[in-house]
Coordinates of C-alpha atoms in Angstrom, one line a residue:
M1091 CA 28.0 -2.1 8.7
S1092 CA 24.7 -0.4 8.0
R1093 CA 22.0 0.3 10.5
N1094 CA 19.5 -2.2 8.9
A1095 CA 22.2 -5.1 8.7
H1096 CA 22.2 -5.0 12.8
S1097 CA 18.7 -4.4 13.4
E1098 CA 17.2 -7.1 10.6
P1099 CA 17.7 -10.4 12.5
K1100 CA 16.4 -8.9 15.7
S1101 CA 12.9 -8.5 13.8
K1102 CA 12.0 -12.0 13.7
T1103 CA 10.5 -14.1 16.4
V1104 CA 11.1 -17.5 17.8
S1105 CA 8.2 -18.8 15.9
H1106 CA 9.3 -18.0 12.5
F1107 CA 12.3 -19.9 12.8
A1108 CA 10.4 -22.7 14.5
E1109 CA 8.1 -22.9 11.4
N1110 CA 11.4 -23.4 9.1
L1111 CA 12.8 -26.3 11.4
L1112 CA 9.3 -27.8 11.6
R1113 CA 9.1 -28.5 8.0
P1114 CA 12.1 -30.6 8.1
V1115 CA 10.7 -32.4 11.0
E1116 CA 7.5 -33.2 9.8
F1117 CA 8.6 -34.5 6.7
A1118 CA 11.1 -37.0 8.3
A1119 CA 8.4 -38.0 10.3
K1120 CA 6.0 -38.5 7.6
D1121 CA 4.3 -41.9 6.9
N1122 CA 5.2 -43.4 10.2
Y1123 CA 8.8 -42.3 10.0
Q1124 CA 9.2 -44.0 6.6
K1125 CA 11.3 -40.6 5.2
I1126 CA 13.5 -40.7 8.3
D1127 CA 16.8 -41.7 6.3
T1128 CA 16.0 -39.3 3.5
V1129 CA 16.7 -36.2 5.5
R1130 CA 20.3 -35.9 5.9
G1131 CA 22.0 -33.2 7.7
L1132 CA 19.6 -32.2 10.1
E1133 CA 21.5 -31.9 13.2
G1134 CA 23.3 -29.1 11.2
T1135 CA 20.3 -27.7 10.2
A1136 CA 18.7 -27.6 13.5
S1137 CA 21.8 -26.3 15.0
K1138 CA 21.8 -23.5 12.7
I1139 CA 18.1 -22.4 13.2
V1140 CA 18.6 -23.0 16.8
G1141 CA 21.3 -20.6 17.0
E1142 CA 19.1 -18.1 14.8
M1143 CA 16.7 -18.2 17.5
K1144 CA 18.7 -17.0 20.1
G1145 CA 19.1 -13.8 18.4
A1146 CA 15.0 -13.6 18.1
V1147 CA 13.2 -10.7 19.6
D1148 CA 11.2 -13.2 21.7
F1149 CA 13.8 -15.2 22.9
K1150 CA 13.5 -14.8 26.7
K1151 CA 10.0 -16.1 26.3
W1152 CA 10.9 -19.4 24.7
E1153 CA 14.4 -19.8 26.3
G1154 CA 13.8 -23.2 28.1
N1155 CA 12.3 -24.6 25.0
I1156 CA 15.3 -23.7 22.7
I1157 CA 17.8 -24.8 24.8
K1158 CA 16.0 -28.2 25.0
L1159 CA 15.5 -28.3 21.1
G1160 CA 19.1 -27.6 20.7
N1161 CA 20.0 -30.2 23.0
L1162 CA 17.9 -32.8 21.3
F1163 CA 19.5 -32.8 17.9
I1164 CA 23.1 -32.9 19.3
G1165 CA 24.5 -36.2 17.6
Y1166 CA 21.3 -36.7 15.8
D1167 CA 22.8 -37.7 12.6
L1168 CA 24.5 -40.5 14.5
K1169 CA 21.8 -41.7 16.4
A1170 CA 19.9 -45.0 15.8
T1171 CA 16.6 -44.8 13.8
D1172 CA 14.7 -45.4 17.0
E1173 CA 16.3 -42.6 19.0
K1174 CA 15.7 -40.2 15.9
Q1175 CA 12.2 -41.2 15.9
S1176 CA 11.8 -40.2 19.5
T1177 CA 13.8 -36.8 19.1
L1178 CA 11.7 -36.1 16.0
Q1179 CA 8.6 -36.6 18.2
E1180 CA 9.7 -34.4 20.9
A1181 CA 11.3 -31.6 18.7
G1182 CA 8.1 -31.7 16.9
E1183 CA 6.1 -31.0 19.9
I1184 CA 8.2 -28.0 20.9
L1185 CA 8.0 -26.5 17.4
K1186 CA 4.6 -26.9 17.3
R1187 CA 3.8 -25.2 20.4
I1188 CA 6.1 -22.6 19.6
A1189 CA 4.9 -22.1 16.1
S1190 CA 1.2 -22.0 17.3
A1191 CA 2.3 -19.0 19.3
N1192 CA 3.0 -17.0 16.1
P1193 CA 0.3 -14.5 15.8
T1194 CA 0.4 -13.8 12.2
A1195 CA 0.5 -17.4 11.4
S1196 CA -3.4 -17.5 10.5
V1197 CA -2.9 -14.6 8.3
D1198 CA -3.5 -15.8 4.7
K1199 CA -0.3 -14.6 3.1
A1200 CA -1.1 -16.4 -0.3
T1201 CA -3.8 -14.2 -1.4
P1202 CA -2.2 -11.2 -3.3
P1203 CA -3.7 -7.8 -3.3
A1204 CA -6.5 -6.9 -5.6
N1205 CA -4.0 -4.3 -7.6
S1206 CA -0.8 -6.8 -7.4
N1207 CA 0.5 -8.3 -10.9
R1208 CA 1.3 -11.3 -9.0
K1209 CA 0.1 -14.7 -10.4
P1210 CA -2.7 -16.0 -8.7
S1211 CA -2.1 -18.4 -5.8
I1212 CA -2.6 -22.2 -6.5
N1213 CA -4.7 -24.3 -4.0
L1214 CA -3.2 -26.7 -1.7
S1215 CA -4.8 -29.7 -3.5
E1216 CA -3.0 -28.9 -6.9
L1217 CA 0.0 -27.9 -4.9
R1218 CA 0.1 -31.7 -3.0
E1219 CA -0.4 -33.2 -6.7
R1220 CA 2.7 -31.3 -7.8
F1221 CA 4.6 -32.5 -4.9
N1222 CA 3.7 -36.0 -5.5
T1223 CA 4.7 -35.9 -9.0
P1224 CA 7.4 -38.7 -9.8
A1225 CA 10.9 -37.4 -9.6
T1226 CA 11.5 -39.0 -13.0
F1227 CA 9.5 -36.1 -14.4
V1228 CA 12.1 -33.3 -13.2
K1229 CA 14.1 -31.7 -15.8
G1230 CA 17.8 -33.6 -15.6
V1231 CA 16.2 -36.5 -13.9
G1232 CA 16.5 -39.6 -16.4
P1233 CA 16.0 -43.3 -16.1
K1234 CA 19.8 -43.7 -14.5
R1235 CA 19.6 -41.0 -12.1
A1236 CA 15.9 -41.9 -11.1
K1237 CA 17.2 -45.3 -10.2
V1238 CA 20.0 -44.0 -7.9
F1239 CA 17.3 -42.0 -6.0
E1240 CA 15.1 -44.8 -5.8
K1241 CA 18.0 -46.7 -3.8
K1242 CA 18.0 -43.7 -1.7
G1243 CA 14.2 -43.6 -0.8
V1244 CA 13.8 -40.4 -3.1
K1245 CA 10.9 -41.0 -5.6
T1246 CA 9.0 -37.7 -5.8
V1247 CA 9.4 -34.0 -6.2
E1248 CA 8.6 -33.3 -2.4
D1249 CA 11.6 -36.2 -1.5
L1250 CA 14.1 -34.3 -3.7
L1251 CA 13.2 -31.0 -1.9
Y1252 CA 14.0 -32.5 1.5
Y1253 CA 17.4 -34.6 -0.1
F1254 CA 20.1 -32.6 1.3
P1255 CA 23.7 -33.2 0.2
K1256 CA 26.1 -34.9 2.7
Y1257 CA 28.8 -32.3 1.8
Y1258 CA 29.6 -30.0 -0.8
I1259 CA 32.7 -28.4 -2.4
N1260 CA 33.1 -24.3 -1.9
I1261 CA 34.7 -23.4 -5.0
R1262 CA 34.0 -19.6 -4.3
G1263 CA 37.5 -19.1 -3.5
V1264 CA 39.3 -20.8 -6.5
K1265 CA 41.6 -18.5 -8.9

């Protein structure tokens, strides 16, 4: 294995991983927890990210919080809605505390350098508007599929982004 393959995971901080887990947690808690049932598989996602946190460079600093976070999500997918709400609330507080300690969080990464060929960044209100676009405007989502999504509580593009499959079939090894 190359030298970079061993050193790359160690270069990330706990706050980097906390930000990744905070997104679906905040989405599930959105609008007084109305989206809680549209976020599926959060237990597995949280378990994976907490595992990655244990390999971060500043793990020792956050060890107690990370262990507590991992314990919060044990059995999450089988919990009742009110238990999920309290889990998300407690996890959100921990994740925000960790994410706010990120020294690079305030750096505006959306602004490209002056000599860059990248497209200019869009403003947040425009992005919010795009996320609130009805799911029926997404290519491949017709009236029938839109009805199926609506039954599952998926109405906007943002809802689609956080709607994770319950399972998938790995066909990589099929010959």
